[in-house]
mmCIF file of C-alpha atoms and ligand atoms in Angstrom:
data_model
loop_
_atom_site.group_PDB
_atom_site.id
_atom_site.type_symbol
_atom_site.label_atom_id
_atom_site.label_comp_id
_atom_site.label_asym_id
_atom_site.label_seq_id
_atom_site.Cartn_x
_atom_site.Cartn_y
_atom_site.Cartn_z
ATOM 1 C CA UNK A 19 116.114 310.649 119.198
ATOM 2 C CA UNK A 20 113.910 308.303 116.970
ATOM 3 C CA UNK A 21 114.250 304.492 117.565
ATOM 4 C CA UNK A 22 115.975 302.990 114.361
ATOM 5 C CA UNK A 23 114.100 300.608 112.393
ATOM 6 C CA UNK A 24 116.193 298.130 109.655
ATOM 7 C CA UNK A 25 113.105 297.380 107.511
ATOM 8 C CA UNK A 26 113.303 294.023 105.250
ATOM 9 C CA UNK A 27 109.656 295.476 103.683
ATOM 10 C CA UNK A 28 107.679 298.216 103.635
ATOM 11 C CA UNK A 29 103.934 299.020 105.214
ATOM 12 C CA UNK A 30 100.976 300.603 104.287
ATOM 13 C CA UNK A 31 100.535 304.282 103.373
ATOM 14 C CA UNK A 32 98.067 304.616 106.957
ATOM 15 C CA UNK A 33 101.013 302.928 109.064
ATOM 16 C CA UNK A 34 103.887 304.037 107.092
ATOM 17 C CA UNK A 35 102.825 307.514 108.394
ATOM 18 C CA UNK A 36 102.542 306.334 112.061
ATOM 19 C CA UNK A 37 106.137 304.679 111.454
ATOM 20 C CA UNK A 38 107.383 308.265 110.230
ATOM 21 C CA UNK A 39 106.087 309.864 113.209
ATOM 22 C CA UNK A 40 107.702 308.080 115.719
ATOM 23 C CA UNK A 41 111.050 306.255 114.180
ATOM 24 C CA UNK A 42 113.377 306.492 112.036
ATOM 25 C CA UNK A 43 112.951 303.361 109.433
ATOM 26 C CA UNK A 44 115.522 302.216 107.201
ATOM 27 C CA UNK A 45 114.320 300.396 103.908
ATOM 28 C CA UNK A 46 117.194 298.303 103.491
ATOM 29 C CA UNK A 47 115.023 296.337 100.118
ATOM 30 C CA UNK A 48 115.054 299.891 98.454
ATOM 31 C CA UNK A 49 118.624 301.009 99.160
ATOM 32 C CA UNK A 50 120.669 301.289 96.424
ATOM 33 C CA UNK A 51 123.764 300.226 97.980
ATOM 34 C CA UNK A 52 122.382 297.556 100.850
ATOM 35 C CA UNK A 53 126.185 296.926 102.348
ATOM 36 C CA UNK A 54 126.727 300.879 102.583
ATOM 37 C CA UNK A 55 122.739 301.869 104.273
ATOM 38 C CA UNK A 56 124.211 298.589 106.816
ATOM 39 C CA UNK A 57 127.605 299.560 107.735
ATOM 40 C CA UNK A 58 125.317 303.565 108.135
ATOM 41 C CA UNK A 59 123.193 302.338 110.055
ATOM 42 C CA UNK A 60 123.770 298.872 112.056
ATOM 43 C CA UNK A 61 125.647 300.288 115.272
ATOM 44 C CA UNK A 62 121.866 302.139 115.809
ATOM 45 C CA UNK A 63 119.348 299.527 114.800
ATOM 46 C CA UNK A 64 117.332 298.225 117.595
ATOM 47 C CA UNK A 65 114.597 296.865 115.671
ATOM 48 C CA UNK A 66 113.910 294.873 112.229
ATOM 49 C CA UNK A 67 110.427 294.826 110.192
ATOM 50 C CA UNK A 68 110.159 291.986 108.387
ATOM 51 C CA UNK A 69 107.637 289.592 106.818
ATOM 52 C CA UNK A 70 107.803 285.517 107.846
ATOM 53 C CA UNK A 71 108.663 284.450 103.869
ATOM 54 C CA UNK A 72 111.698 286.733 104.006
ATOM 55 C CA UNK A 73 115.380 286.199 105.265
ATOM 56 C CA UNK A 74 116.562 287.575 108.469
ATOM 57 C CA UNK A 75 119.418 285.098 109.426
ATOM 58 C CA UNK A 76 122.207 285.043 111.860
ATOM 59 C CA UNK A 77 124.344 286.899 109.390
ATOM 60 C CA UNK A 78 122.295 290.064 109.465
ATOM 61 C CA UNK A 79 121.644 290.059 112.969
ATOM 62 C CA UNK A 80 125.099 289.465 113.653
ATOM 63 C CA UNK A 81 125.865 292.920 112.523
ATOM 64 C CA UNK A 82 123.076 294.578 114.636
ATOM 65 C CA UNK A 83 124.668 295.154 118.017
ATOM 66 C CA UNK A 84 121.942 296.727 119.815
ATOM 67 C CA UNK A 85 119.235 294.810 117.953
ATOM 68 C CA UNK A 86 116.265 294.353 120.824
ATOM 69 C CA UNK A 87 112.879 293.261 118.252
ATOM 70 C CA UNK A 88 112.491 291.728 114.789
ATOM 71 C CA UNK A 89 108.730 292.413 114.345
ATOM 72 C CA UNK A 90 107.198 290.260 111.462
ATOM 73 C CA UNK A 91 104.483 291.095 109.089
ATOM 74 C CA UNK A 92 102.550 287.798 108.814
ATOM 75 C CA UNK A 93 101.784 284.958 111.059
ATOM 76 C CA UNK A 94 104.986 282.658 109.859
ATOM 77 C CA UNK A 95 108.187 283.686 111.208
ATOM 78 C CA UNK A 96 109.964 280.800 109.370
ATOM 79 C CA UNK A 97 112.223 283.192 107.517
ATOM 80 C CA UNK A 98 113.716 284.373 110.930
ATOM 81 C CA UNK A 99 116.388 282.349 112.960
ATOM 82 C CA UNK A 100 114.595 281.751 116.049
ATOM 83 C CA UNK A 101 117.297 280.201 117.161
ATOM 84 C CA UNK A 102 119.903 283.058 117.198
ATOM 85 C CA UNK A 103 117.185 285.459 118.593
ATOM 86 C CA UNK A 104 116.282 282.972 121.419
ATOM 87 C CA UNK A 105 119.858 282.465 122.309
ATOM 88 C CA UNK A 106 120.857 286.631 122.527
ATOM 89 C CA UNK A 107 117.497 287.452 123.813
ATOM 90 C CA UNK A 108 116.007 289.496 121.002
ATOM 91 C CA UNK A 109 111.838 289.399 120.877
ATOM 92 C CA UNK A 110 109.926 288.818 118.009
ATOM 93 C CA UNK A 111 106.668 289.057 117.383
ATOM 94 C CA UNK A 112 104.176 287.981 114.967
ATOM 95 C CA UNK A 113 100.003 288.765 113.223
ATOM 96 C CA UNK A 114 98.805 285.518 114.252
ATOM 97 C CA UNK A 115 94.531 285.726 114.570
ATOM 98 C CA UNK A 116 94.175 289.097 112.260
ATOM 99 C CA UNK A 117 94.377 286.634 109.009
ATOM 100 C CA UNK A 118 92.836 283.347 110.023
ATOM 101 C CA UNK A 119 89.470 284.219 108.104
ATOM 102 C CA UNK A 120 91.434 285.233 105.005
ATOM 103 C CA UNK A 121 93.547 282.435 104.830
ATOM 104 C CA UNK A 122 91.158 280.397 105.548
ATOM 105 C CA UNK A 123 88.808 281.790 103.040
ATOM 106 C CA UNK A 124 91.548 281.113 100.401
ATOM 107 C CA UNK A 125 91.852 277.875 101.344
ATOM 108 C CA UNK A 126 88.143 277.012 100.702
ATOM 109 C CA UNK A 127 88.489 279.060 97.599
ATOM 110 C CA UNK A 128 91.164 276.958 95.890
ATOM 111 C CA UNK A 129 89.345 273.869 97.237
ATOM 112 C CA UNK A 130 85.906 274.670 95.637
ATOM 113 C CA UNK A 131 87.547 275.896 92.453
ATOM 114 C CA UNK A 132 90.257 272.739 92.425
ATOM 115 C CA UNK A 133 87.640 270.257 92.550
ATOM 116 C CA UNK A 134 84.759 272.073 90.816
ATOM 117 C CA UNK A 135 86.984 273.312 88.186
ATOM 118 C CA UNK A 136 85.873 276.644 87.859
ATOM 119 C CA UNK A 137 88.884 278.418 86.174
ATOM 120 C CA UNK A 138 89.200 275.733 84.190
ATOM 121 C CA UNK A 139 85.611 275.954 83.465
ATOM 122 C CA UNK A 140 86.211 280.064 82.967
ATOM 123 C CA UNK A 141 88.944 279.267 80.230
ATOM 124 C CA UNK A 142 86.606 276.877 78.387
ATOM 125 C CA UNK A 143 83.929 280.048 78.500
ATOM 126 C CA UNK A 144 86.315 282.077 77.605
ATOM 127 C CA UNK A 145 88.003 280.120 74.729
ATOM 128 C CA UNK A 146 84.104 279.800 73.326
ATOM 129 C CA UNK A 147 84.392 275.736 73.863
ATOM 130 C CA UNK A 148 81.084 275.778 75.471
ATOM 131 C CA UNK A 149 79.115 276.172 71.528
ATOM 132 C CA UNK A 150 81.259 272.443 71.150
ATOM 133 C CA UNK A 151 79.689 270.964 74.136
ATOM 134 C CA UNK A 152 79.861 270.714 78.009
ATOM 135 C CA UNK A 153 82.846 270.742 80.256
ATOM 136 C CA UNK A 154 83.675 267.736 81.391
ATOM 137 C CA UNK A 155 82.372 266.362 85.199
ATOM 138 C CA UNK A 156 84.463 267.672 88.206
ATOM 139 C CA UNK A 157 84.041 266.592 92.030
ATOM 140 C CA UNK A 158 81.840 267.239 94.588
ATOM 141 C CA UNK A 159 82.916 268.181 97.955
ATOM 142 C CA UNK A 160 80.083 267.353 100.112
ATOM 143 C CA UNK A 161 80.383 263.532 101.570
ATOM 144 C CA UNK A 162 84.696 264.218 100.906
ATOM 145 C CA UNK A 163 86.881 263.910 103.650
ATOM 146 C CA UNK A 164 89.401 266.505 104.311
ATOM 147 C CA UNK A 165 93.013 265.721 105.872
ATOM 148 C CA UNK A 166 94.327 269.045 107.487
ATOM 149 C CA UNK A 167 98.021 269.105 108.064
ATOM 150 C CA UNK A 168 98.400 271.459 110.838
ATOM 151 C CA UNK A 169 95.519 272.068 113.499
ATOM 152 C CA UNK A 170 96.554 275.560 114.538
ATOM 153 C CA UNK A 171 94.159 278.495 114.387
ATOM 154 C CA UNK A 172 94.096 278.870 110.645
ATOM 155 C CA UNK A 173 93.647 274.707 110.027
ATOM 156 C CA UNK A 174 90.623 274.632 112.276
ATOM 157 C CA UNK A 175 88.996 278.198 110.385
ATOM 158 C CA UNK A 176 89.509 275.811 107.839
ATOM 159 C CA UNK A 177 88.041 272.509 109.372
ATOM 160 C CA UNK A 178 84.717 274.895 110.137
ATOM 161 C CA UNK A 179 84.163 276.284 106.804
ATOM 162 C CA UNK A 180 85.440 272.710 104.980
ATOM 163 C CA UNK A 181 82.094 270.910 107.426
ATOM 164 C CA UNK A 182 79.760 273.492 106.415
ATOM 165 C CA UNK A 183 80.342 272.326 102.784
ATOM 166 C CA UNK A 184 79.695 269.228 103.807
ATOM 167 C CA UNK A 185 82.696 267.832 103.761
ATOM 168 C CA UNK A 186 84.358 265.280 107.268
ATOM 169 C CA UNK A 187 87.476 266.286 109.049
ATOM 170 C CA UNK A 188 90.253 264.267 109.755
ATOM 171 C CA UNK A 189 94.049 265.898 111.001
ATOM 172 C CA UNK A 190 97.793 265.242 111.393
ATOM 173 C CA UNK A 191 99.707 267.604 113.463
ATOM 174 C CA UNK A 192 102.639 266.742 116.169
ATOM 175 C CA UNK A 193 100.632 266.545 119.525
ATOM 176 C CA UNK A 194 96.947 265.357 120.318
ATOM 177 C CA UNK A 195 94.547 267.901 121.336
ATOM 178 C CA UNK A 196 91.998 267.500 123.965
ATOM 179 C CA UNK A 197 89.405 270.023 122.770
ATOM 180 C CA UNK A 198 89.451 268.736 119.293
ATOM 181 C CA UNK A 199 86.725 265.769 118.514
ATOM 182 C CA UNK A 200 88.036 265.405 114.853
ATOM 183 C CA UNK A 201 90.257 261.882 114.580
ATOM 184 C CA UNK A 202 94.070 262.945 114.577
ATOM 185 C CA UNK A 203 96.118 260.331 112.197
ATOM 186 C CA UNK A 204 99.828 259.941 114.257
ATOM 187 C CA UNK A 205 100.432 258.961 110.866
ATOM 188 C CA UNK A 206 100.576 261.794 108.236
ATOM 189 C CA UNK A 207 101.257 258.965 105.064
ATOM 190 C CA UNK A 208 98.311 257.160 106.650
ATOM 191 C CA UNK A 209 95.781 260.193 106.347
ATOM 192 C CA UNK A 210 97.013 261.278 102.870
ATOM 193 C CA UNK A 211 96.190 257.569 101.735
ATOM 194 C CA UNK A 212 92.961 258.199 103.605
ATOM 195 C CA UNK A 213 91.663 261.679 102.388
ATOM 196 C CA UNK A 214 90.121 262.904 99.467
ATOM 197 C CA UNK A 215 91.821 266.505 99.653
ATOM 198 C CA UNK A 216 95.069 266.901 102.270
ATOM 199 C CA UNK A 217 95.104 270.525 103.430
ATOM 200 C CA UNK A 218 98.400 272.222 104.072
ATOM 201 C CA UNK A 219 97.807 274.221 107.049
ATOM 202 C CA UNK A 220 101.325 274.129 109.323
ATOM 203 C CA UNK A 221 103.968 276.432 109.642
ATOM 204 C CA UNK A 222 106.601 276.698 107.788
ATOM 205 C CA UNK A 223 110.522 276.538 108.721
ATOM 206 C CA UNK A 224 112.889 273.594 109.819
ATOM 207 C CA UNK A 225 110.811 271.611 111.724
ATOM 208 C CA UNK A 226 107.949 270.887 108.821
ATOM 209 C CA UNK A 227 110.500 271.311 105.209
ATOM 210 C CA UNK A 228 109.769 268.447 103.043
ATOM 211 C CA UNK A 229 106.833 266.893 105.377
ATOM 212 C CA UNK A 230 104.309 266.302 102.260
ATOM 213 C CA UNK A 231 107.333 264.109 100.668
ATOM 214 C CA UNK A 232 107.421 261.684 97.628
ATOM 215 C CA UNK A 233 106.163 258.832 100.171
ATOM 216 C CA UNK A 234 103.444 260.705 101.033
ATOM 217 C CA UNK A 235 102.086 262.353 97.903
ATOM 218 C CA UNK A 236 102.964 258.596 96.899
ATOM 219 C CA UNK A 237 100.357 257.612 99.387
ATOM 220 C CA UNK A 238 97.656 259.862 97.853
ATOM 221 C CA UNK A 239 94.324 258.302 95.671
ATOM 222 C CA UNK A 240 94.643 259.114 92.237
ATOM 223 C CA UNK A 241 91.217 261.029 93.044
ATOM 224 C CA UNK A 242 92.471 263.008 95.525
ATOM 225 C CA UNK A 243 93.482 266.630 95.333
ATOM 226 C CA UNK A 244 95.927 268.708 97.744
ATOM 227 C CA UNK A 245 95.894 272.099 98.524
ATOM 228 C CA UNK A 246 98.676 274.544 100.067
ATOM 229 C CA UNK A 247 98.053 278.002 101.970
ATOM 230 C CA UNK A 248 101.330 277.347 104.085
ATOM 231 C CA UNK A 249 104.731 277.587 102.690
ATOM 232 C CA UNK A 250 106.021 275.854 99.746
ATOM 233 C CA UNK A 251 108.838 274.855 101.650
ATOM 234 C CA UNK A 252 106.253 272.018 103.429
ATOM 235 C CA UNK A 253 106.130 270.067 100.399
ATOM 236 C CA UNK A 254 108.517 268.188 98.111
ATOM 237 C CA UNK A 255 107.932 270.418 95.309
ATOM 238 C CA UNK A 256 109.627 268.563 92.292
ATOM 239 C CA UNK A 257 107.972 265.358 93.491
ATOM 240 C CA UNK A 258 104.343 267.224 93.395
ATOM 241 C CA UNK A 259 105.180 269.103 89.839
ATOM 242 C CA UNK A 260 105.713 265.366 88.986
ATOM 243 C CA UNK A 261 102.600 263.868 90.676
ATOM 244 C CA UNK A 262 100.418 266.276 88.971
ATOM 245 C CA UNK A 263 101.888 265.915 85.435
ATOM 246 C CA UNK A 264 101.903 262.277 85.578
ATOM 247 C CA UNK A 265 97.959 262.270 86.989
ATOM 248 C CA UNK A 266 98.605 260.398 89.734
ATOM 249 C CA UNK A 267 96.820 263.207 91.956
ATOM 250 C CA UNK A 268 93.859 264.691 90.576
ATOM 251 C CA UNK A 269 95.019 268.175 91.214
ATOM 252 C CA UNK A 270 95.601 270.744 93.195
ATOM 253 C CA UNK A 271 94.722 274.283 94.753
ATOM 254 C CA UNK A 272 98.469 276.133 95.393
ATOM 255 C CA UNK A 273 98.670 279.973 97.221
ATOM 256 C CA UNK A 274 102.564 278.993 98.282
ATOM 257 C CA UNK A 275 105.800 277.398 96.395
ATOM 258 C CA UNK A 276 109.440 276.837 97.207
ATOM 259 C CA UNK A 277 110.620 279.932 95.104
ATOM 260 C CA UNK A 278 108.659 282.271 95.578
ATOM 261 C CA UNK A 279 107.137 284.410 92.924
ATOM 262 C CA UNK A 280 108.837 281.430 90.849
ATOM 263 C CA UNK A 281 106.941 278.789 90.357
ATOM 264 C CA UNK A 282 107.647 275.399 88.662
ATOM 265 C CA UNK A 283 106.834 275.709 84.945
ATOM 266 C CA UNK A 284 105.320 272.351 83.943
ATOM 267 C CA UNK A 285 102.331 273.902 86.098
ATOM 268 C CA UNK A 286 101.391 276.689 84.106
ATOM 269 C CA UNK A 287 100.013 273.872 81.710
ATOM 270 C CA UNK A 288 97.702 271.345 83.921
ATOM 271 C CA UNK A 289 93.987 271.978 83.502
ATOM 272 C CA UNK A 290 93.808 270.672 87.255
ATOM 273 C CA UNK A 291 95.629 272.903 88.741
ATOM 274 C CA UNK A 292 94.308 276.083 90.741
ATOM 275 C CA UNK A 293 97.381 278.601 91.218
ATOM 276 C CA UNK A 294 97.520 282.105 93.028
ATOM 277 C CA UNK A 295 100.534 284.282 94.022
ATOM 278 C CA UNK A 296 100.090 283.904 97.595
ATOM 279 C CA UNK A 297 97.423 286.386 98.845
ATOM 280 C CA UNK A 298 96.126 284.058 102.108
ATOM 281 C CA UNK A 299 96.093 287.244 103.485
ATOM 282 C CA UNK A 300 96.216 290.233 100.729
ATOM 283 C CA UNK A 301 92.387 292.013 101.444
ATOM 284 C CA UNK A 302 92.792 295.378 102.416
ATOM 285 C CA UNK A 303 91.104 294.560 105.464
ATOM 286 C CA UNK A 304 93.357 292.779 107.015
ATOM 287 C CA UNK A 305 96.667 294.095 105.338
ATOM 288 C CA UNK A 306 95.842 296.826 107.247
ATOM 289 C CA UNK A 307 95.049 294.757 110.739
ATOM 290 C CA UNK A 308 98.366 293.030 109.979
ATOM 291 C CA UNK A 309 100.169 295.943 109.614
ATOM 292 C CA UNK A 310 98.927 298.397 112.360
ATOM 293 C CA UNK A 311 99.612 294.881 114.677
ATOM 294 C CA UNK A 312 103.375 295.752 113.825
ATOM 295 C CA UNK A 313 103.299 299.303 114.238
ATOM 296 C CA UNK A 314 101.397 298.475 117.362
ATOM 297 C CA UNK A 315 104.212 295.596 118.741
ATOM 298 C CA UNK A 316 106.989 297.815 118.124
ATOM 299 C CA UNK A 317 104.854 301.236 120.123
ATOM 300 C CA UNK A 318 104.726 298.788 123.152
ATOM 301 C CA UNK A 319 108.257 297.543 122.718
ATOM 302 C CA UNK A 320 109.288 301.243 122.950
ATOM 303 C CA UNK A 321 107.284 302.114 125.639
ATOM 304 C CA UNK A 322 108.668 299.395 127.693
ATOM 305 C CA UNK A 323 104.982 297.697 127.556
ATOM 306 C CA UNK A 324 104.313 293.846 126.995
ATOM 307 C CA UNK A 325 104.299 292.892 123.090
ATOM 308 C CA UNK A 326 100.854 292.520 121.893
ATOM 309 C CA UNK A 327 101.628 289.537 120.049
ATOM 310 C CA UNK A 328 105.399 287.886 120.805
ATOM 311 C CA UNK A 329 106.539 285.129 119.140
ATOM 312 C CA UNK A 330 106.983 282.309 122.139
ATOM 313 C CA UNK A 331 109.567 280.380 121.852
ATOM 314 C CA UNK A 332 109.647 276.375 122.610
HETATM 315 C C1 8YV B 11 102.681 287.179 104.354
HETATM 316 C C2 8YV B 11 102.101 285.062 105.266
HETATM 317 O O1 8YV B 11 103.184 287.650 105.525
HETATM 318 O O2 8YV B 11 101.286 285.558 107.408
HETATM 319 C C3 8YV B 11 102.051 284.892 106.731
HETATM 320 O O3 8YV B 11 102.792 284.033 107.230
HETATM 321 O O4 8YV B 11 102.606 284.265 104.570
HETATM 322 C C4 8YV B 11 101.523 286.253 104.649
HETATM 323 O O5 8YV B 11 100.524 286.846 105.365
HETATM 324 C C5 8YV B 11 102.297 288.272 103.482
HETATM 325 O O6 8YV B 11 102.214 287.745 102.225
HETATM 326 C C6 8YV B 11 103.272 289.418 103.497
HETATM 327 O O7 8YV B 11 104.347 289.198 102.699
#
């Protein structure tokens, strides 16, 4: 008998067919009737697939008896009670390292073309504005100081690529580091008022909701920009909409928002504003890394082997 497989998401085509082989997966998101495939299938389910932005609560778990694994596509697990699963022993596991350069990458993308302008600058091509003169000045990086919220493996990709633009480090996260020579502000309103770009680099989920609030987007220069590769969730999202409208930030570079693929309207009309539907990690490349990581979690889990990558719990 196959191991059965609740899936939140699909894979791949190339790990699909490893999936195929050796389970028997569910694709709860495509069922028709979602309570019917459940009631089918939940007194069998030992495993969930999953991605960190989507829900698997209590509620759903609940249901699963047997329910041994949620294995999540992406390095957040935020959309998974970590709680419940800590409490009735279920592992989960993560794709933490196999998207750091990508997300990274992204995030010095929407930095460069925040403060350079450049898709404003390709709309003014575009729109043949150049024939009525130049664009207007943008910013340069080099001699800026970046504030990273969130010194974890993708926040210091970031910190490396940010310096080799020539731009100074500074960081807010919970707990000093030892290894890390860049100043750490205890205070993340103190930074923000300090920077001239904050980076959102932390998780998302309970612990970090609303961090970037109205106090400290408050705190920002009116020349500063702020960029997000996290999770919306991290920042007060109505209070940013209203930063950016009312110019007091200079703009911002945004892969993540709170309702995700909505995003706030009064966005879709700031020149200053940089937005993409959350790709941090969407090359082929490592799609694929993320997802053979999964397929690769849940062969161990079955074989009674270590999981490459769990999820470890505080
Ligand atoms: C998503 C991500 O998992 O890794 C994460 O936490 O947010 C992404 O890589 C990806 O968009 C799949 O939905």
């Amino acid at each position: 008998m196959k191991p059965e497989i609740l899936m939140l998401r699909g894979l791949l085509p190339r790990q699909t067919a490893q999936l195929d082989e050796r389970y028997a997966g569910h694709r709860l998101d495509l069922a028709e009737d979602r309570e019917a495939m459940l009631r089918e299938v939940a007194g069998r389910v030992t495993s969930i697939l999953t991605s960190g932005e989507l829900t698997c609560d209590a509620a759903l778990m609940d249901r699963l008896p047997k329910l041994e694994l949620v294995a999540c596509f992406g390095v957040g697990v935020d959309g998974v009670d970590l709680d419940y699963c800590k409490a009735r022993g279920i592992a989960v596991s993560n794709t933490p390292d196999v998207l750091t350069d990508d997300v990274a990458d992204l995030a010095m993308g929407l930095t460069i073309a925040t403060m350079r302008r450049i898709v404003a600058a390709d709309r003014f091509v575009r729109a043949g504005a150049w024939q009525n003169g130049p664009l207007p000045l943008s910013t340069r990086l080099a001699g800026k100081t970046m504030g990273i919220l969130g010194l974890g493996r993708i926040g210091k990709a970031i910190a490396r690529r940010a310096e080799a633009h020539g731009m100074s480090i500074v960081w807010h996260g919970r707990s000093a580091q030892s290894d890390v020579a860049w100043h750490r502000y205890p205070d993340l309103e103190e930074m923000a008022g300090a920077v001239d770009l904050l980076m959102v680099a932390c998780p998302g989920g309970p612990a970090t909701r609303g961090l970037v609030n109205r106090a400290v987007l408050g705190a920002m220069k009116p020349k500063s920009f702020l960029v997000n590769i996290s999770r919306g969730s991290v920042i007060d999202e109505p209070a940013m909409v209203e930063a950016l409208v009312e110019g007091r930030i200079a703009g911002a570079g945004l892969d993540v928002f709170a309702d995700e693929p909505n995003v706030p309207a009064p966005l879709n009309d700031l020149e200053t504003v940089v937005l993409t539907p959350h790709i941090g990690s969407a090359t082929e490349e490592t799609r694929d890394a993320m997802a053979q990581l999964v397929v690769d979690n849940l062969d161990a889990h079955y074989a009674g082997r270590p999981l490459l990558t769990p999820w470890r719990f505080a």
